[in-house]
Amino acid sequence: MSDEMEEYWQLFAEESEDALNNSEEALVQLASKPDDTEQIATLFRAMHTFKGSSRMMGLCGIESVSHVFEDIVGLVRDEGVPLTKDIHSLLIRTLDILRDKLEQVLEARSDPGVHQEIYDELKKMYVIKSGKAPAAESEAIDLPVIPEPVQPDTSSVDAETVITDAAVETNNLSQIEPAESVIEEMPLTDNTEITESNHEQVASSSEVEVSTTTETTDIQPQATTEDTAATQANVSTKNDTSESESCKSLAEDPTYVKIFMDMAEAELEKLSEAMNQYAEQEPESVDSIKNILDTLHHAANNMGYVRIVAQAEEFLDVVNDPEKQVNKDTIGHCELKLREEIAAILNVVHIAGEEQIKDDMVHARKVSSIFLQSYAKHNDQNLLQLNQHMDGIAKEIEDLISGVNINKKSTHAAPCSKLLRNVYHACVFYDLDRASQLTLALEDLYSRINQGELVASRELVDLTRRYIGCLEEAIRAKQEGREPELAGIDILLEETRNKAFLVDENQVAIVTHQVLGLLDIPEGFYEVITPENTLDLSRSLAEEEHFYTILADIESDENIGMGFYKWSSSEGISLVTNITVYQDNKTLFQFLLTSPYPEDIIQEELRKIDSSGKYLQLRACEVRLDIPESDYFPEENILECSFIEDANPTEEPEIKIDIMEAVGQLVTAHAGLVHLTNRLTSTDLSEIVNKQVQLAGNDLYRARNLITRALEAWNEEITNQLSQVCNEFAANLEQFRETALLLQDKPVTPLIENLQKVIQETAHHHDKKVKLEFKGNDILLDYKLQAIFQEPLQRLAWLIVTHSLEDRQARLEASKPVSNKMTVEFSKHDDHARISVTDDGAGFNDDIITNELPRITDPLGAKNGKLVHESSENLNEYNLILPLTSMVIDGMVVRVGSIRYVIPIKAIRRIVTSDPNQFTVCSNKNNEKVFRMEDELILLRDLSSGRSAEIEKLIEKKLADKRTPTPENIHENNLHEINKQTLPKQSDATTAQEPTGNNNKTIETDTLQMLVVVEKEHSTLAFPIDELIGQQQVLVHPLQGYLSDIPGMSGCALLGSGEVGMVLDVNND
Amino acid sequence: MKKIMLVDDSAMMRTIIRNLLEGDPQIEVAGVAANGQEALDLLAEAKPDLILLDIEMPVMTGLEFLPHARLKTKAKIVILSSIAIAGSEAASKAKELGADAIISKPSGAVSFDLAEKRGSEIRQVIYEQLSLPMN
């Protein structure tokens, strides 16, 4: 016996002994615990090994017995057959017999033959327990005849050992090609696939080819050459297809996903080490990186993770290119992107559990733990670099302040932003929630600086440095298992958030809430909204978009999740932000989005994704109009009325949107203004000066030039920006005011309808026929005025119909048409609204006028209105008049003493100096002196008491000095007439100081006072003023309470300066 | 020279197959493992081009090993098992899990000059999988 064979026998002896021992031990264990799956598996495996070894040695007798033994254990292991006592007992007996047989074999080194009795018992047991013949049956029945060895023929396949894939996959033995037919008809070429082994039954029973052929004669060779070739071709093709299909499906298989996760984690760990080595320029690091990338590429490719594959390829491309290798940033960037792609997949897996993962969802998720861990590891380095960049930014600030690089963009902001992003991942890893928020807030600031939206400040640098210190301490505490001190981080977070909103201190809340407060959205959004979000919301308001929240369960059903993500990025849908909502042990997301589409369309779209409506719950956010005005508009009262119950709701949405648009623009303009103010206040001009002085050394001339240039540059920039912001603000404010006024104006339809009803019923009751006509019924009128008009108007109508209109008989007697004619006309004038009611009836008698009309005039009078009654022979006219509650007028703002007045521009005839030479006393009228200026008769009036009397005296005195006052004495140049279209916007004190001509040398210039000449009803009045402030458009509010008694004033207005001005009533005297 | 890894819990089978292949100038047995886990641990070091894999093994079976192999190695996987008979669940499963070929274990061949008979058969499959020219 050759040494080799001796070695095999030795191995067989050892392995068989072990197998039988293991089998026995397992059976002993199973005697007390027959359902012990581990022991059943051990028993199966041991007998399987024993069988295989026996077969290998050609010991068919013991192999066939052990094979049926294995089949029975297989029934227990795989098919739920209980290990009953009879089975157990039989197996124990079999084991004893096998031991005996093994001893014989090892002694004789030959096959001892089968133990037929035990074999039959085993076979019977198998049939009983399974209801089918054992797999090993043929082996036992046809006891092996040791065949003649056949010399191998490597030119053709050892065909009985080959079966096609089709045979395997269809599980149909009839498709197994008989060996000879295959050999004859299908000689293998290099391209022919050998994919399967021989059928074990055949092989084991026949040993080798010759007998196999005879044993399988019942299997008819049906395949033709073409069929076989086709089968082969199919095998090959199918392999390709199945590879492709399996690639798609691997990501859906939890087993593969888990393997990939573990593997990727390990490979990323290795990658970290390799990258460290690369940083230290260790030559073998490149190969290590390549190997890792190759491994990841292969695995990701098989999984179908195309993004990882692409990223690994990009990374490999860089690593393989010596030129690209030089740039460490490029390699670092590749690493970052690869990690992010893998981390995203892994995190989706963590979140989705065993559910299917789709590539589309990858970017909707946060990074995973492996990714975070990696950044946690490098956090110290990131913080160190961040600190170094702070030095750079501090230097940039110094340059900026000194005026050297006033327009230069920061080169440190972008790296800071990137580093902060890395640090954020570390914060998440260490579960430092507030620090994560703080980091993101800072990241936001630095990316704004990078984009030029914000200017870095010393304060920010200081804040960032404090942040680094706090974070280092917090992470250290976490690493040491201590509870970190987070108070400092909380304070910094607040400071940073304030910064992030571009405004100081409490302005943050005001600006944010001005926008957010208008939307009926869950409180949670207030916490996550960013300055960008706020501006986005403002813009959406301005564009009249709709606001929605969607409570989305996007993880329970992957198709819905996918569908939602796809939809949310479609045109017309803007996701603003989202918050996490925990509900019934589920993590849901609530999205805030804007869209021009109305609710029904959005709802319809969502139903396409989630037909049940369970996973995507839409809620339209209404624009809140019940906000206390003091919360948002502390200075002006103009929105109050618009929020009161609406008489005509159909008009409201459009107006609401207008006002929202105006508010949005105001908020935006306000943020810009505050930002500019911050710049102004935070800039220390003395530093600019000092810097220039230092630069100039002892050269004072140069210092002066440098300082001048620096200050001029600064001044120009600020002036330009300020001018731009102020203009925008003024324009926005103007639009806001106009829109606000529109809110108050409503159609008079309700007034008309009620009036018609009163007239109709009353006329019917008195049997009077009325032909009613309305004029001006399409005007819009302040709804408050309409409410005031309502009762007096109806009462007047009732009175007219009852007492003035005539019945048929009376009208016939008076030779009038049978129908009374009654006309109601609505009109709106500059400062008042009027309803004229005319009728062609008999008019009122004195009793009615005395007793009833006060019931009409009193309510009007209470609101500064009145009833004007005019009757002629054939027509009675009643005018109900009310001053407009709020109106915008172009006014000239003037100052008299400390009081501001607004004089309506339309009433101003001219503005002149009180040069007595211009005047002549014409007459006295009701003890008032009437002066004449040019061709006009002018009455002097006071806005504040006493001024006109002084001027009167002055004029009279000067006139008395003149012997023969004639118009020729009036020097034309002394008249400073200012056309009202070109009125100065600023106070013009020089007007009063100009020379007034030779004839006036005796008049002291300081005694001259400006007069505003106003046309009021049928008189021309001149009002002395101290200062002409300028023209403004103002919103006039009516005077109320005791102020309503102030004569000559129609209301008050809030001026641009923030002061209140009294508005001159140019209609009433 | 192509690298082969043998994975079988039977020391005898490992020895027989190793002896079968060792004389081949185009093939090198680069690693031997007694179960799937050992094979996984050995993968990075052995870097095999082809793995001859048994199915029924302790610790990690051949079928459990296959998904790992599919992601972690580019090596061809040839199942060498007595239970992966045609039409069996094990054979179907092995194919499904990415086995490139399945051949049965040699049986009764030890005494009939295994190296010349079954060895050539196994070698042929290996050659096919690795696109090696037949001698």
mmCIF file of C-alpha atoms in Angstrom, chain A residues 222-524:
data_model
loop_
_atom_site.group_PDB
_atom_site.id
_atom_site.type_symbol
_atom_site.label_atom_id
_atom_site.label_comp_id
_atom_site.label_asym_id
_atom_site.label_seq_id
_atom_site.Cartn_x
_atom_site.Cartn_y
_atom_site.Cartn_z
ATOM 1 C CA GLN A 222 -34.504 12.976 -24.933
ATOM 2 C CA ALA A 223 -32.417 15.991 -25.539
ATOM 3 C CA THR A 224 -31.210 16.527 -29.025
ATOM 4 C CA THR A 225 -28.022 18.248 -29.824
ATOM 5 C CA GLU A 226 -29.865 21.437 -30.465
ATOM 6 C CA ASP A 227 -31.812 21.081 -27.274
ATOM 7 C CA THR A 228 -28.706 20.478 -25.332
ATOM 8 C CA ALA A 229 -26.909 23.273 -26.983
ATOM 9 C CA ALA A 230 -29.872 25.422 -26.269
ATOM 10 C CA THR A 231 -29.792 24.299 -22.704
ATOM 11 C CA GLN A 232 -26.156 25.181 -22.458
ATOM 12 C CA ALA A 233 -26.769 28.469 -24.048
ATOM 13 C CA ASN A 234 -29.548 29.011 -21.620
ATOM 14 C CA VAL A 235 -27.293 28.187 -18.781
ATOM 15 C CA SER A 236 -24.798 30.720 -19.885
ATOM 16 C CA THR A 237 -27.370 33.369 -20.631
ATOM 17 C CA LYS A 238 -29.252 32.663 -17.509
ATOM 18 C CA ASN A 239 -26.145 33.027 -15.508
ATOM 19 C CA ASP A 240 -25.732 36.535 -16.831
ATOM 20 C CA THR A 241 -29.323 37.384 -16.258
ATOM 21 C CA SER A 242 -29.449 35.867 -12.862
ATOM 22 C CA GLU A 243 -26.340 37.791 -11.936
ATOM 23 C CA SER A 244 -28.033 40.966 -12.936
ATOM 24 C CA GLU A 245 -31.240 40.020 -11.206
ATOM 25 C CA SER A 246 -29.444 38.943 -8.123
ATOM 26 C CA CYS A 247 -27.564 42.220 -8.030
ATOM 27 C CA LYS A 248 -30.854 43.969 -7.871
ATOM 28 C CA SER A 249 -32.239 41.731 -5.254
ATOM 29 C CA LEU A 250 -29.269 41.400 -2.926
ATOM 30 C CA ALA A 251 -30.053 44.753 -1.354
ATOM 31 C CA GLU A 252 -33.458 43.424 -0.517
ATOM 32 C CA ASP A 253 -32.077 40.403 1.260
ATOM 33 C CA PRO A 254 -31.448 41.093 4.941
ATOM 34 C CA THR A 255 -28.710 38.490 5.035
ATOM 35 C CA TYR A 256 -26.705 40.256 2.390
ATOM 36 C CA VAL A 257 -27.467 43.655 3.822
ATOM 37 C CA LYS A 258 -26.179 42.595 7.206
ATOM 38 C CA ILE A 259 -23.050 41.125 5.673
ATOM 39 C CA PHE A 260 -22.515 44.289 3.712
ATOM 40 C CA MET A 261 -23.007 46.451 6.775
ATOM 41 C CA ASP A 262 -20.518 44.502 8.854
ATOM 42 C CA MET A 263 -18.079 44.343 6.052
ATOM 43 C CA ALA A 264 -18.347 48.010 5.149
ATOM 44 C CA GLU A 265 -17.858 48.939 8.756
ATOM 45 C CA ALA A 266 -14.698 46.862 8.949
ATOM 46 C CA GLU A 267 -13.418 48.201 5.650
ATOM 47 C CA LEU A 268 -14.040 51.789 6.683
ATOM 48 C CA GLU A 269 -12.120 51.127 9.836
ATOM 49 C CA LYS A 270 -9.258 49.874 7.735
ATOM 50 C CA LEU A 271 -9.632 52.876 5.465
ATOM 51 C CA SER A 272 -9.171 55.212 8.413
ATOM 52 C CA GLU A 273 -5.934 53.516 9.271
ATOM 53 C CA ALA A 274 -4.806 53.532 5.670
ATOM 54 C CA MET A 275 -5.617 57.219 5.329
ATOM 55 C CA ASN A 276 -3.625 57.965 8.456
ATOM 56 C CA GLN A 277 -0.717 56.067 6.967
ATOM 57 C CA TYR A 278 -1.198 57.959 3.741
ATOM 58 C CA ALA A 279 -1.052 61.221 5.621
ATOM 59 C CA GLU A 280 2.244 60.066 7.054
ATOM 60 C CA GLN A 281 3.391 59.245 3.530
ATOM 61 C CA GLU A 282 3.844 55.553 4.153
ATOM 62 C CA PRO A 283 4.367 54.022 0.709
ATOM 63 C CA GLU A 284 2.261 50.911 1.243
ATOM 64 C CA SER A 285 -0.741 52.984 2.238
ATOM 65 C CA VAL A 286 -1.783 53.519 -1.378
ATOM 66 C CA ASP A 287 -1.984 49.773 -1.978
ATOM 67 C CA SER A 288 -3.973 49.348 1.217
ATOM 68 C CA ILE A 289 -6.413 52.011 0.109
ATOM 69 C CA LYS A 290 -6.717 50.403 -3.299
ATOM 70 C CA ASN A 291 -7.426 46.996 -1.780
ATOM 71 C CA ILE A 292 -10.090 48.429 0.485
ATOM 72 C CA LEU A 293 -11.695 50.320 -2.353
ATOM 73 C CA ASP A 294 -11.562 47.258 -4.535
ATOM 74 C CA THR A 295 -13.292 45.206 -1.868
ATOM 75 C CA LEU A 296 -15.960 47.827 -1.274
ATOM 76 C CA HIS A 297 -16.456 48.300 -4.976
ATOM 77 C CA HIS A 298 -16.970 44.599 -5.531
ATOM 78 C CA ALA A 299 -19.396 44.228 -2.658
ATOM 79 C CA ALA A 300 -21.360 47.360 -3.503
ATOM 80 C CA ASN A 301 -21.542 46.324 -7.105
ATOM 81 C CA ASN A 302 -22.993 42.962 -6.151
ATOM 82 C CA MET A 303 -25.414 44.649 -3.797
ATOM 83 C CA GLY A 304 -26.490 47.078 -6.477
ATOM 84 C CA TYR A 305 -25.429 50.142 -4.507
ATOM 85 C CA VAL A 306 -24.575 52.166 -7.538
ATOM 86 C CA ARG A 307 -23.710 55.348 -5.701
ATOM 87 C CA ILE A 308 -21.108 53.586 -3.624
ATOM 88 C CA VAL A 309 -19.756 51.905 -6.726
ATOM 89 C CA ALA A 310 -19.462 55.244 -8.487
ATOM 90 C CA GLN A 311 -17.807 56.850 -5.507
ATOM 91 C CA ALA A 312 -15.382 53.973 -5.043
ATOM 92 C CA GLU A 313 -14.478 54.226 -8.722
ATOM 93 C CA GLU A 314 -13.904 57.952 -8.418
ATOM 94 C CA PHE A 315 -11.763 57.364 -5.370
ATOM 95 C CA LEU A 316 -9.815 54.625 -7.142
ATOM 96 C CA ASP A 317 -9.331 56.909 -10.087
ATOM 97 C CA VAL A 318 -7.721 59.478 -7.822
ATOM 98 C CA VAL A 319 -5.623 56.929 -5.978
ATOM 99 C CA ASN A 320 -4.417 55.413 -9.224
ATOM 100 C CA ASP A 321 -3.404 58.753 -10.641
ATOM 101 C CA PRO A 322 -0.072 59.958 -9.237
ATOM 102 C CA GLU A 323 -0.884 63.535 -10.176
ATOM 103 C CA LYS A 324 -4.163 63.525 -8.349
ATOM 104 C CA GLN A 325 -2.592 61.796 -5.404
ATOM 105 C CA VAL A 326 -0.539 64.885 -4.788
ATOM 106 C CA ASN A 327 -3.594 66.775 -3.731
ATOM 107 C CA LYS A 328 -4.463 65.425 -0.327
ATOM 108 C CA ASP A 329 -7.602 67.473 -0.237
ATOM 109 C CA THR A 330 -8.876 65.616 -3.278
ATOM 110 C CA ILE A 331 -8.266 62.273 -1.652
ATOM 111 C CA GLY A 332 -9.783 63.491 1.582
ATOM 112 C CA HIS A 333 -12.805 64.707 -0.308
ATOM 113 C CA CYS A 334 -13.160 61.331 -1.998
ATOM 114 C CA GLU A 335 -12.946 59.603 1.342
ATOM 115 C CA LEU A 336 -15.573 61.879 2.808
ATOM 116 C CA LYS A 337 -17.955 61.285 -0.067
ATOM 117 C CA LEU A 338 -17.429 57.541 0.012
ATOM 118 C CA ARG A 339 -18.057 57.464 3.736
ATOM 119 C CA GLU A 340 -21.173 59.523 3.331
ATOM 120 C CA GLU A 341 -22.535 57.223 0.668
ATOM 121 C CA ILE A 342 -21.838 54.124 2.706
ATOM 122 C CA ALA A 343 -23.042 55.735 5.882
ATOM 123 C CA ALA A 344 -26.236 56.759 4.228
ATOM 124 C CA ILE A 345 -26.887 53.198 3.095
ATOM 125 C CA LEU A 346 -26.039 51.826 6.487
ATOM 126 C CA ASN A 347 -28.248 54.273 8.237
ATOM 127 C CA VAL A 348 -31.137 53.506 5.954
ATOM 128 C CA VAL A 349 -30.586 49.891 6.812
ATOM 129 C CA HIS A 350 -30.585 50.694 10.502
ATOM 130 C CA ILE A 351 -33.761 52.660 10.147
ATOM 131 C CA ALA A 352 -35.539 50.445 7.709
ATOM 132 C CA GLY A 353 -34.560 47.221 9.419
ATOM 133 C CA GLU A 354 -35.011 44.450 6.956
ATOM 134 C CA GLU A 355 -37.098 46.397 4.555
ATOM 135 C CA GLN A 356 -36.087 47.102 1.050
ATOM 136 C CA ILE A 357 -33.696 49.937 0.522
ATOM 137 C CA LYS A 358 -33.812 52.192 -2.446
ATOM 138 C CA ASP A 359 -31.090 54.413 -3.657
ATOM 139 C CA ASP A 360 -33.419 57.367 -3.972
ATOM 140 C CA MET A 361 -33.941 57.476 -0.261
ATOM 141 C CA VAL A 362 -30.307 57.647 0.556
ATOM 142 C CA HIS A 363 -29.931 61.383 0.666
ATOM 143 C CA ALA A 364 -33.014 61.914 2.702
ATOM 144 C CA ARG A 365 -31.336 60.377 5.693
ATOM 145 C CA LYS A 366 -28.798 61.418 8.185
ATOM 146 C CA VAL A 367 -25.441 59.856 8.474
ATOM 147 C CA SER A 368 -25.030 56.677 10.388
ATOM 148 C CA SER A 369 -23.106 55.612 13.396
ATOM 149 C CA ILE A 370 -20.090 54.411 11.516
ATOM 150 C CA PHE A 371 -19.776 57.732 9.862
ATOM 151 C CA LEU A 372 -20.259 59.547 13.121
ATOM 152 C CA GLN A 373 -17.728 57.397 14.853
ATOM 153 C CA SER A 374 -15.169 58.255 12.270
ATOM 154 C CA TYR A 375 -15.663 61.951 12.838
ATOM 155 C CA ALA A 376 -15.737 61.568 16.561
ATOM 156 C CA LYS A 377 -12.313 60.067 16.282
ATOM 157 C CA HIS A 378 -10.986 63.049 14.377
ATOM 158 C CA ASN A 379 -12.858 65.651 16.325
ATOM 159 C CA ASP A 380 -9.875 67.009 18.236
ATOM 160 C CA GLN A 381 -8.094 67.613 14.996
ATOM 161 C CA ASN A 382 -11.136 69.350 13.537
ATOM 162 C CA LEU A 383 -11.482 71.627 16.551
ATOM 163 C CA LEU A 384 -7.802 72.451 16.414
ATOM 164 C CA GLN A 385 -8.074 73.442 12.776
ATOM 165 C CA LEU A 386 -11.184 75.431 13.552
ATOM 166 C CA ASN A 387 -9.276 77.365 16.157
ATOM 167 C CA GLN A 388 -6.549 78.084 13.656
ATOM 168 C CA HIS A 389 -9.082 79.419 11.198
ATOM 169 C CA MET A 390 -10.361 81.724 13.903
ATOM 170 C CA ASP A 391 -6.960 83.390 13.865
ATOM 171 C CA GLY A 392 -7.333 83.825 10.140
ATOM 172 C CA ILE A 393 -10.776 85.300 10.450
ATOM 173 C CA ALA A 394 -9.616 87.644 13.200
ATOM 174 C CA LYS A 395 -6.936 88.892 10.855
ATOM 175 C CA GLU A 396 -9.483 89.379 8.098
ATOM 176 C CA ILE A 397 -11.617 91.420 10.453
ATOM 177 C CA GLU A 398 -8.668 93.639 11.325
ATOM 178 C CA ASP A 399 -8.045 94.185 7.626
ATOM 179 C CA LEU A 400 -11.664 94.997 7.099
ATOM 180 C CA ILE A 401 -11.757 97.478 9.924
ATOM 181 C CA SER A 402 -8.620 99.138 8.749
ATOM 182 C CA GLY A 403 -10.220 99.612 5.373
ATOM 183 C CA VAL A 404 -7.510 97.660 3.605
ATOM 184 C CA ASN A 405 -9.716 94.828 2.382
ATOM 185 C CA ILE A 406 -13.107 96.243 2.734
ATOM 186 C CA ASN A 407 -14.652 94.191 -0.043
ATOM 187 C CA LYS A 408 -12.526 91.106 0.199
ATOM 188 C CA LYS A 409 -14.333 87.848 0.731
ATOM 189 C CA SER A 410 -13.329 85.689 3.677
ATOM 190 C CA THR A 411 -11.071 82.794 2.766
ATOM 191 C CA HIS A 412 -11.512 81.110 6.133
ATOM 192 C CA ALA A 413 -15.272 80.925 6.262
ATOM 193 C CA ALA A 414 -15.623 77.963 3.910
ATOM 194 C CA PRO A 415 -13.124 75.755 5.777
ATOM 195 C CA CYS A 416 -14.802 76.732 9.048
ATOM 196 C CA SER A 417 -18.124 75.727 7.652
ATOM 197 C CA LYS A 418 -16.775 72.370 6.533
ATOM 198 C CA LEU A 419 -15.025 71.720 9.829
ATOM 199 C CA LEU A 420 -18.148 72.581 11.749
ATOM 200 C CA ARG A 421 -20.037 70.118 9.640
ATOM 201 C CA ASN A 422 -17.557 67.448 10.688
ATOM 202 C CA VAL A 423 -17.789 68.501 14.303
ATOM 203 C CA TYR A 424 -21.547 68.266 14.079
ATOM 204 C CA HIS A 425 -21.240 64.557 13.267
ATOM 205 C CA ALA A 426 -19.032 64.110 16.297
ATOM 206 C CA CYS A 427 -21.599 65.873 18.489
ATOM 207 C CA VAL A 428 -24.267 63.525 17.249
ATOM 208 C CA PHE A 429 -22.009 60.594 17.958
ATOM 209 C CA TYR A 430 -21.495 61.743 21.530
ATOM 210 C CA ASP A 431 -25.206 62.365 21.844
ATOM 211 C CA LEU A 432 -24.684 66.046 22.601
ATOM 212 C CA ASP A 433 -27.939 67.312 21.286
ATOM 213 C CA ARG A 434 -27.629 70.979 22.175
ATOM 214 C CA ALA A 435 -24.041 71.079 21.011
ATOM 215 C CA SER A 436 -25.198 69.632 17.694
ATOM 216 C CA GLN A 437 -27.690 72.434 17.333
ATOM 217 C CA LEU A 438 -25.086 74.991 18.282
ATOM 218 C CA THR A 439 -22.668 73.563 15.755
ATOM 219 C CA LEU A 440 -25.239 73.724 13.005
ATOM 220 C CA ALA A 441 -26.141 77.285 13.924
ATOM 221 C CA LEU A 442 -22.476 78.266 13.699
ATOM 222 C CA GLU A 443 -22.078 76.345 10.482
ATOM 223 C CA ASP A 444 -24.954 78.341 9.114
ATOM 224 C CA LEU A 445 -23.279 81.582 10.082
ATOM 225 C CA TYR A 446 -19.975 80.693 8.487
ATOM 226 C CA SER A 447 -21.592 79.527 5.305
ATOM 227 C CA ARG A 448 -23.431 82.851 5.173
ATOM 228 C CA ILE A 449 -20.146 84.630 5.621
ATOM 229 C CA ASN A 450 -18.738 82.507 2.841
ATOM 230 C CA GLN A 451 -21.629 83.487 0.617
ATOM 231 C CA GLY A 452 -21.117 87.132 1.414
ATOM 232 C CA GLU A 453 -24.436 87.493 3.170
ATOM 233 C CA LEU A 454 -22.843 88.219 6.477
ATOM 234 C CA VAL A 455 -19.671 89.827 7.686
ATOM 235 C CA ALA A 456 -17.512 88.109 10.247
ATOM 236 C CA SER A 457 -17.207 89.949 13.515
ATOM 237 C CA ARG A 458 -14.921 89.782 16.495
ATOM 238 C CA GLU A 459 -17.905 88.811 18.501
ATOM 239 C CA LEU A 460 -18.438 85.766 16.312
ATOM 240 C CA VAL A 461 -14.815 84.766 16.571
ATOM 241 C CA ASP A 462 -15.024 85.082 20.324
ATOM 242 C CA LEU A 463 -18.236 83.111 20.350
ATOM 243 C CA THR A 464 -16.702 80.351 18.228
ATOM 244 C CA ARG A 465 -13.669 80.115 20.458
ATOM 245 C CA ARG A 466 -15.854 79.814 23.510
ATOM 246 C CA TYR A 467 -17.818 77.155 21.681
ATOM 247 C CA ILE A 468 -14.645 75.164 20.967
ATOM 248 C CA GLY A 469 -13.716 75.305 24.636
ATOM 249 C CA CYS A 470 -17.151 74.235 25.822
ATOM 250 C CA LEU A 471 -17.357 71.432 23.311
ATOM 251 C CA GLU A 472 -13.944 70.070 24.133
ATOM 252 C CA GLU A 473 -14.903 69.947 27.769
ATOM 253 C CA ALA A 474 -18.265 68.334 27.053
ATOM 254 C CA ILE A 475 -16.750 65.650 24.853
ATOM 255 C CA ARG A 476 -14.038 64.997 27.383
ATOM 256 C CA ALA A 477 -16.715 64.487 30.003
ATOM 257 C CA LYS A 478 -18.543 62.081 27.727
ATOM 258 C CA GLN A 479 -15.379 60.142 27.027
ATOM 259 C CA GLU A 480 -14.701 59.853 30.734
ATOM 260 C CA GLY A 481 -18.241 58.822 31.448
ATOM 261 C CA ARG A 482 -19.119 62.024 33.264
ATOM 262 C CA GLU A 483 -22.192 64.123 32.748
ATOM 263 C CA PRO A 484 -21.129 67.097 30.644
ATOM 264 C CA GLU A 485 -21.807 70.651 31.772
ATOM 265 C CA LEU A 486 -24.080 72.074 29.091
ATOM 266 C CA ALA A 487 -25.070 75.436 30.522
ATOM 267 C CA GLY A 488 -22.327 77.193 28.580
ATOM 268 C CA ILE A 489 -23.432 75.540 25.370
ATOM 269 C CA ASP A 490 -27.018 76.624 25.979
ATOM 270 C CA ILE A 491 -25.925 80.218 26.391
ATOM 271 C CA LEU A 492 -23.787 80.061 23.286
ATOM 272 C CA LEU A 493 -26.616 78.469 21.363
ATOM 273 C CA GLU A 494 -28.880 81.353 22.206
ATOM 274 C CA GLU A 495 -26.224 83.870 21.221
ATOM 275 C CA THR A 496 -25.527 82.077 17.981
ATOM 276 C CA ARG A 497 -29.150 81.823 17.045
ATOM 277 C CA ASN A 498 -29.529 85.516 17.593
ATOM 278 C CA LYS A 499 -26.605 86.054 15.306
ATOM 279 C CA ALA A 500 -28.075 83.715 12.795
ATOM 280 C CA PHE A 501 -31.092 85.907 12.429
ATOM 281 C CA LEU A 502 -28.898 88.868 11.578
ATOM 282 C CA VAL A 503 -30.387 90.921 14.329
ATOM 283 C CA ASP A 504 -29.646 91.628 17.896
ATOM 284 C CA GLU A 505 -31.227 90.426 21.056
ATOM 285 C CA ASN A 506 -34.974 90.506 21.117
ATOM 286 C CA GLN A 507 -35.242 91.417 17.508
ATOM 287 C CA VAL A 508 -34.795 87.735 16.736
ATOM 288 C CA ALA A 509 -38.085 86.833 18.223
ATOM 289 C CA ILE A 510 -39.837 89.772 16.671
ATOM 290 C CA VAL A 511 -38.656 89.145 13.153
ATOM 291 C CA THR A 512 -39.265 85.439 13.310
ATOM 292 C CA HIS A 513 -42.613 85.667 14.891
ATOM 293 C CA GLN A 514 -43.769 88.362 12.565
ATOM 294 C CA VAL A 515 -43.668 85.798 9.826
ATOM 295 C CA LEU A 516 -44.266 82.604 11.737
ATOM 296 C CA GLY A 517 -46.959 84.200 13.810
ATOM 297 C CA LEU A 518 -49.016 84.711 10.715
ATOM 298 C CA LEU A 519 -49.086 81.000 10.004
ATOM 299 C CA ASP A 520 -51.056 78.500 11.936
ATOM 300 C CA ILE A 521 -48.275 75.933 12.220
ATOM 301 C CA PRO A 522 -47.324 73.580 15.046
ATOM 302 C CA GLU A 523 -45.095 75.029 17.728
ATOM 303 C CA GLY A 524 -42.352 72.549 16.943
#
